[in-house]
PDB file of C-alpha atoms in Angstrom:
ATOM      1  CA  PHE A   1      23.588  49.214  28.417  1.00 54.00           C
ATOM      2  CA  ALA A   2      21.008  51.933  27.781  1.00 61.00           C
ATOM      3  CA  SER A   3      18.420  49.279  26.876  1.00 64.00           C
ATOM      4  CA  ALA A   4      19.026  47.600  30.248  1.00 64.00           C
ATOM      5  CA  LEU A   5      18.313  50.888  32.006  1.00 67.00           C
ATOM      6  CA  THR A   6      15.116  51.327  30.015  1.00 70.00           C
ATOM      7  CA  CYS A   7      13.706  47.839  30.626  1.00 76.00           C
ATOM      8  CA  LEU A   8      15.702  45.114  32.322  1.00 78.00           C
ATOM      9  CA  GLN A   9      13.227  42.421  31.231  1.00 77.00           C
ATOM     10  CA  ARG A  10      13.448  43.392  27.546  1.00 73.00           C
ATOM     11  CA  PHE A  11      17.249  43.528  27.840  1.00 74.00           C
ATOM     12  CA  ALA A  12      17.276  39.979  29.264  1.00 76.00           C
ATOM     13  CA  TYR A  13      15.002  38.687  26.492  1.00 73.00           C
ATOM     14  CA  ARG A  14      17.108  40.216  23.726  1.00 71.00           C
ATOM     15  CA  HIS A  15      20.686  40.016  24.988  1.00 71.00           C
ATOM     16  CA  VAL A  16      20.772  37.211  27.541  1.00 77.00           C
ATOM     17  CA  LEU A  17      18.157  34.726  26.343  1.00 73.00           C
ATOM     18  CA  ILE A  18      18.457  36.033  22.764  1.00 68.00           C
ATOM     19  CA  LEU A  19      14.737  35.839  22.099  1.00 63.00           C
ATOM     20  CA  ALA A  20      13.285  37.774  19.192  1.00 60.00           C
ATOM     21  CA  GLN A  21       9.718  38.827  18.578  1.00 61.00           C
ATOM     22  CA  MET A  22       7.930  36.966  15.827  1.00 73.00           C
ATOM     23  CA  ARG A  23       6.956  40.300  14.333  1.00 81.00           C
ATOM     24  CA  GLU A  24       8.393  43.690  15.216  1.00 84.00           C
ATOM     25  CA  PRO A  25       5.947  46.577  15.611  1.00 83.00           C
ATOM     26  CA  GLU A  26       5.304  48.319  12.295  1.00 86.00           C
ATOM     27  CA  GLY A  27       7.248  51.480  13.128  1.00 84.00           C
ATOM     28  CA  ARG A  28      10.345  49.595  14.243  1.00 88.00           C
ATOM     29  CA  ALA A  29      10.105  47.156  11.321  1.00 92.00           C
ATOM     30  CA  SER A  30       9.891  50.001   8.792  1.00 91.00           C
ATOM     31  CA  GLY A  31      12.828  51.763  10.441  1.00 91.00           C
ATOM     32  CA  ASP A  32      14.949  48.617  10.502  1.00 94.00           C
ATOM     33  CA  LEU A  33      14.248  47.942   6.820  1.00 94.00           C
ATOM     34  CA  ILE A  34      15.081  51.525   5.871  1.00 94.00           C
ATOM     35  CA  HIS A  35      18.312  51.198   7.830  1.00 95.00           C
ATOM     36  CA  VAL A  36      19.195  48.049   5.852  1.00 95.00           C
ATOM     37  CA  GLY A  37      18.464  49.873   2.596  1.00 95.00           C
ATOM     38  CA  LEU A  38      20.584  52.871   3.604  1.00 96.00           C
ATOM     39  CA  MET A  39      23.503  50.647   4.553  1.00 96.00           C
ATOM     40  CA  HIS A  40      23.541  48.917   1.156  1.00 95.00           C
ATOM     41  CA  HIS A  41      22.923  52.181  -0.707  1.00 95.00           C
ATOM     42  CA  TYR A  42      25.903  53.895   0.922  1.00 96.00           C
ATOM     43  CA  LEU A  43      28.155  50.826   0.591  1.00 95.00           C
ATOM     44  CA  GLY A  44      27.411  51.036  -3.134  1.00 93.00           C
ATOM     45  CA  ARG A  45      28.249  54.742  -3.170  1.00 92.00           C
ATOM     46  CA  MET A  46      31.620  53.853  -1.594  1.00 91.00           C
ATOM     47  CA  GLY A  47      32.250  51.205  -4.240  1.00 89.00           C
ATOM     48  CA  GLU A  48      32.139  48.405  -1.650  1.00 89.00           C
ATOM     49  CA  ALA A  49      30.571  45.001  -2.224  1.00 81.00           C
ATOM     50  CA  HIS A  50      26.895  45.092  -1.306  1.00 83.00           C
ATOM     51  CA  THR A  51      23.472  43.730  -2.136  1.00 88.00           C
ATOM     52  CA  ASP A  52      21.087  45.922  -4.110  1.00 91.00           C
ATOM     53  CA  HIS A  53      19.389  48.081  -1.464  1.00 91.00           C
ATOM     54  CA  ILE A  54      15.843  47.148  -2.524  1.00 92.00           C
ATOM     55  CA  GLU A  55      16.689  43.438  -2.657  1.00 94.00           C
ATOM     56  CA  ALA A  56      18.390  43.654   0.754  1.00 94.00           C
ATOM     57  CA  MET A  57      15.155  45.023   2.246  1.00 95.00           C
ATOM     58  CA  ARG A  58      13.039  42.421   0.427  1.00 94.00           C
ATOM     59  CA  VAL A  59      15.046  39.449   1.812  1.00 95.00           C
ATOM     60  CA  ALA A  60      15.338  40.786   5.368  1.00 94.00           C
ATOM     61  CA  PRO A  61      14.054  38.582   8.219  1.00 92.00           C
ATOM     62  CA  ALA A  62      10.281  38.017   8.093  1.00 92.00           C
ATOM     63  CA  ARG A  63       9.759  39.821  11.438  1.00 92.00           C
ATOM     64  CA  ILE A  64      10.540  43.106   9.627  1.00 94.00           C
ATOM     65  CA  ALA A  65      10.138  42.244   5.921  1.00 94.00           C
ATOM     66  CA  TYR A  66       6.349  42.396   6.203  1.00 95.00           C
ATOM     67  CA  CYS A  67       6.788  46.218   5.989  1.00 94.00           C
ATOM     68  CA  PHE A  68       8.787  45.989   2.760  1.00 95.00           C
ATOM     69  CA  GLU A  69       6.387  47.961   0.547  1.00 94.00           C
ATOM     70  CA  ARG A  70       6.197  50.895   2.963  1.00 92.00           C
ATOM     71  CA  ALA A  71       9.993  50.922   3.459  1.00 94.00           C
ATOM     72  CA  ARG A  72      10.561  50.751  -0.301  1.00 94.00           C
ATOM     73  CA  LEU A  73       8.344  53.785  -0.917  1.00 93.00           C
ATOM     74  CA  ILE A  74      10.110  55.779   1.815  1.00 92.00           C
ATOM     75  CA  PHE A  75      13.538  54.734   0.586  1.00 92.00           C
ATOM     76  CA  GLU A  76      12.814  55.555  -3.058  1.00 93.00           C
ATOM     77  CA  SER A  77      11.570  59.002  -2.000  1.00 93.00           C
ATOM     78  CA  TYR A  78      14.763  59.473   0.041  1.00 94.00           C
ATOM     79  CA  ARG A  79      16.965  58.553  -2.935  1.00 92.00           C
ATOM     80  CA  ALA A  80      15.074  60.996  -5.156  1.00 92.00           C
ATOM     81  CA  ARG A  81      15.372  63.754  -2.543  1.00 92.00           C
ATOM     82  CA  TYR A  82      19.142  63.263  -2.134  1.00 93.00           C
ATOM     83  CA  ALA A  83      20.015  62.265  -5.699  1.00 90.00           C
ATOM     84  CA  THR A  84      22.796  64.861  -5.753  1.00 90.00           C
ATOM     85  CA  GLU A  85      23.975  64.960  -2.144  1.00 89.00           C
ATOM     86  CA  ASN A  86      27.379  66.406  -1.329  1.00 87.00           C
ATOM     87  CA  TRP A  87      28.482  63.764   1.159  1.00 94.00           C
ATOM     88  CA  GLN A  88      31.716  61.916   0.430  1.00 96.00           C
ATOM     89  CA  ILE A  89      31.200  58.513   2.081  1.00 97.00           C
ATOM     90  CA  LEU A  90      34.179  57.417   4.213  1.00 97.00           C
ATOM     91  CA  ALA A  91      32.722  54.501   6.205  1.00 97.00           C
ATOM     92  CA  VAL A  92      29.437  52.600   6.527  1.00 97.00           C
ATOM     93  CA  GLU A  93      28.318  50.723   9.668  1.00 96.00           C
ATOM     94  CA  ARG A  94      31.813  50.880  11.119  1.00 97.00           C
ATOM     95  CA  GLU A  95      32.748  50.220  14.715  1.00 97.00           C
ATOM     96  CA  PHE A  96      35.259  52.526  16.385  1.00 96.00           C
ATOM     97  CA  ALA A  97      36.994  51.930  19.719  1.00 95.00           C
ATOM     98  CA  LEU A  98      38.682  54.075  22.345  1.00 93.00           C
ATOM     99  CA  PRO A  99      40.416  52.794  25.493  1.00 91.00           C
ATOM    100  CA  ALA A 100      38.519  53.902  28.595  1.00 86.00           C
ATOM    101  CA  GLY A 101      39.625  52.818  32.047  1.00 88.00           C
ATOM    102  CA  GLY A 102      41.591  49.875  30.688  1.00 89.00           C
ATOM    103  CA  LEU A 103      38.662  48.589  28.614  1.00 91.00           C
ATOM    104  CA  PRO A 104      37.644  49.457  25.055  1.00 91.00           C
ATOM    105  CA  TYR A 105      34.681  51.774  24.599  1.00 92.00           C
ATOM    106  CA  THR A 106      33.147  50.845  21.237  1.00 94.00           C
ATOM    107  CA  GLN A 107      30.378  52.269  19.161  1.00 95.00           C
ATOM    108  CA  ARG A 108      29.124  51.545  15.654  1.00 96.00           C
ATOM    109  CA  VAL A 109      28.502  54.574  13.448  1.00 97.00           C
ATOM    110  CA  ASP A 110      25.869  54.323  10.705  1.00 97.00           C
ATOM    111  CA  LEU A 111      27.786  56.544   8.322  1.00 97.00           C
ATOM    112  CA  VAL A 112      30.988  58.592   8.360  1.00 98.00           C
ATOM    113  CA  VAL A 113      31.103  61.353   5.756  1.00 98.00           C
ATOM    114  CA  LYS A 114      33.355  64.138   4.599  1.00 97.00           C
ATOM    115  CA  LEU A 115      31.414  67.375   4.393  1.00 96.00           C
ATOM    116  CA  ASP A 116      32.920  70.827   3.820  1.00 94.00           C
ATOM    117  CA  GLY A 117      36.405  69.500   4.531  1.00 96.00           C
ATOM    118  CA  LYS A 118      35.435  67.952   7.882  1.00 97.00           C
ATOM    119  CA  VAL A 119      34.564  64.438   9.014  1.00 98.00           C
ATOM    120  CA  CYS A 120      31.088  63.892  10.500  1.00 97.00           C
ATOM    121  CA  ALA A 121      29.251  60.976  12.105  1.00 97.00           C
ATOM    122  CA  VAL A 122      25.780  60.441  10.652  1.00 97.00           C
ATOM    123  CA  ASP A 123      23.088  58.517  12.492  1.00 95.00           C
ATOM    124  CA  HIS A 124      19.940  57.444  10.633  1.00 95.00           C
ATOM    125  CA  LYS A 125      16.706  57.962  12.566  1.00 92.00           C
ATOM    126  CA  SER A 126      13.223  57.158  11.359  1.00 90.00           C
ATOM    127  CA  GLY A 127       9.898  57.900  12.915  1.00 86.00           C
ATOM    128  CA  GLY A 128       6.599  59.683  12.685  1.00 81.00           C
ATOM    129  CA  ARG A 129       7.912  63.052  13.913  1.00 77.00           C
ATOM    130  CA  ILE A 130      11.122  64.501  12.537  1.00 80.00           C
ATOM    131  CA  GLU A 131      10.884  68.187  13.427  1.00 76.00           C
ATOM    132  CA  ALA A 132      14.297  69.805  13.955  1.00 70.00           C
ATOM    133  CA  ALA A 133      13.525  70.603  17.610  1.00 65.00           C
ATOM    134  CA  ASN A 134      12.677  66.954  18.360  1.00 71.00           C
ATOM    135  CA  LEU A 135      15.827  65.768  16.620  1.00 72.00           C
ATOM    136  CA  GLN A 136      18.001  68.236  18.542  1.00 72.00           C
ATOM    137  CA  GLU A 137      16.985  66.382  21.719  1.00 77.00           C
ATOM    138  CA  HIS A 138      19.338  63.578  20.614  1.00 74.00           C
ATOM    139  CA  ALA A 139      22.244  65.909  21.450  1.00 74.00           C
ATOM    140  CA  THR A 140      21.844  65.015  25.122  1.00 76.00           C
ATOM    141  CA  SER A 141      21.767  61.250  24.583  1.00 82.00           C
ATOM    142  CA  GLY A 142      24.664  58.995  25.482  1.00 85.00           C
ATOM    143  CA  GLN A 143      24.765  57.748  21.904  1.00 88.00           C
ATOM    144  CA  PHE A 144      25.668  61.147  20.493  1.00 88.00           C
ATOM    145  CA  THR A 145      27.966  62.002  23.393  1.00 90.00           C
ATOM    146  CA  GLY A 146      29.825  58.806  22.497  1.00 92.00           C
ATOM    147  CA  TYR A 147      29.974  59.858  18.854  1.00 94.00           C
ATOM    148  CA  GLU A 148      31.466  63.198  19.897  1.00 94.00           C
ATOM    149  CA  VAL A 149      34.179  61.575  22.023  1.00 93.00           C
ATOM    150  CA  LEU A 150      35.016  58.992  19.368  1.00 96.00           C
ATOM    151  CA  GLY A 151      34.819  61.628  16.659  1.00 96.00           C
ATOM    152  CA  ARG A 152      37.352  63.926  18.269  1.00 96.00           C
ATOM    153  CA  HIS A 153      39.792  61.235  19.461  1.00 96.00           C
ATOM    154  CA  VAL A 154      39.469  58.386  16.945  1.00 97.00           C
ATOM    155  CA  ILE A 155      37.423  59.156  13.817  1.00 97.00           C
ATOM    156  CA  ALA A 156      38.892  62.568  12.897  1.00 97.00           C
ATOM    157  CA  PRO A 157      42.517  61.415  13.381  1.00 97.00           C
ATOM    158  CA  LYS A 158      41.822  58.195  11.432  1.00 97.00           C
ATOM    159  CA  PHE A 159      40.694  60.150   8.372  1.00 97.00           C
ATOM    160  CA  GLY A 160      43.141  63.044   8.883  1.00 98.00           C
ATOM    161  CA  LEU A 161      40.362  65.624   8.896  1.00 98.00           C
ATOM    162  CA  PRO A 162      39.029  68.053  11.490  1.00 98.00           C
ATOM    163  CA  TRP A 163      35.974  66.898  13.431  1.00 97.00           C
ATOM    164  CA  GLY A 164      32.724  68.335  12.064  1.00 96.00           C
ATOM    165  CA  GLY A 165      30.288  66.854  14.595  1.00 95.00           C
ATOM    166  CA  CYS A 166      27.189  64.696  14.366  1.00 95.00           C
ATOM    167  CA  ILE A 167      24.298  64.785  11.943  1.00 94.00           C
ATOM    168  CA  VAL A 168      20.894  63.155  12.384  1.00 92.00           C
ATOM    169  CA  ASN A 169      19.677  61.866   9.024  1.00 94.00           C
ATOM    170  CA  ALA A 170      15.935  61.645   9.692  1.00 91.00           C
ATOM    171  CA  LEU A 171      13.306  59.928   7.555  1.00 91.00           C
ATOM    172  CA  ARG A 172       9.606  60.234   8.337  1.00 89.00           C
ATOM    173  CA  THR A 173       7.796  56.906   8.223  1.00 87.00           C
ATOM    174  CA  GLN A 174       4.257  58.302   8.041  1.00 84.00           C
ATOM    175  CA  PRO A 175       2.471  59.174   4.777  1.00 83.00           C
ATOM    176  CA  PRO A 176       2.587  61.083   2.565  1.00 82.00           C
ATOM    177  CA  PHE A 177       5.970  59.613   1.633  1.00 77.00           C
ATOM    178  CA  GLY A 178       8.235  61.939  -0.269  1.00 75.00           C
ATOM    179  CA  ALA A 179       6.595  65.167   0.942  1.00 79.00           C
ATOM    180  CA  THR A 180       8.997  68.091   1.338  1.00 78.00           C
ATOM    181  CA  ASP A 181       9.077  67.601   5.111  1.00 83.00           C
ATOM    182  CA  SER A 182       9.685  63.821   4.920  1.00 90.00           C
ATOM    183  CA  PHE A 183      13.455  64.108   5.365  1.00 92.00           C
ATOM    184  CA  ARG A 184      15.731  66.253   7.498  1.00 90.00           C
ATOM    185  CA  ARG A 185      19.439  66.403   8.130  1.00 92.00           C
ATOM    186  CA  VAL A 186      20.056  68.128  11.419  1.00 89.00           C
ATOM    187  CA  PRO A 187      23.561  68.927  12.703  1.00 90.00           C
ATOM    188  CA  LEU A 188      23.606  68.360  16.462  1.00 86.00           C
ATOM    189  CA  HIS A 189      25.204  70.704  18.919  1.00 71.00           C
ATOM    190  CA  VAL A 190      26.445  68.414  21.675  1.00 57.00           C
TER     191      VAL A 190
END
């Protein structure tokens, strides 16, 4: 729905006519590939069936796979940076639903983790700028408001843990890859 508000024409191309670009812009392609890699990486951490994260990025659709080498470098730097992370993975790319006005409100969460005895929704974001102040702006978006509602009423009860909020897991897609400021995990205050 948010994409329809942003550009009705683009919404129609993607969701009504189901037309795809031959080649996504480089920033979006890199981000999409990184997202694929993260999904398979965290499925593996959960012990779920998955494709090797590097191979999953390599065999992605051609419209994004042309950025494979860049995405691989970013992803390998990310894995090195968080080699000993303290997240217990509870769910990967899982859709949650809540009845709202007689209809289900659904939202897919990139990652659900247990952290410090609480359950948190993690959303992966990639881009050229990942300063904490810029990332905090997500707190006012409908996406994160939805995570908060689902988190309190569906996700926390499902896992029997108190709600710990939302975290933006940000990866910078501009060189130098792997620099100390290339990754941030910012808890949002919605």
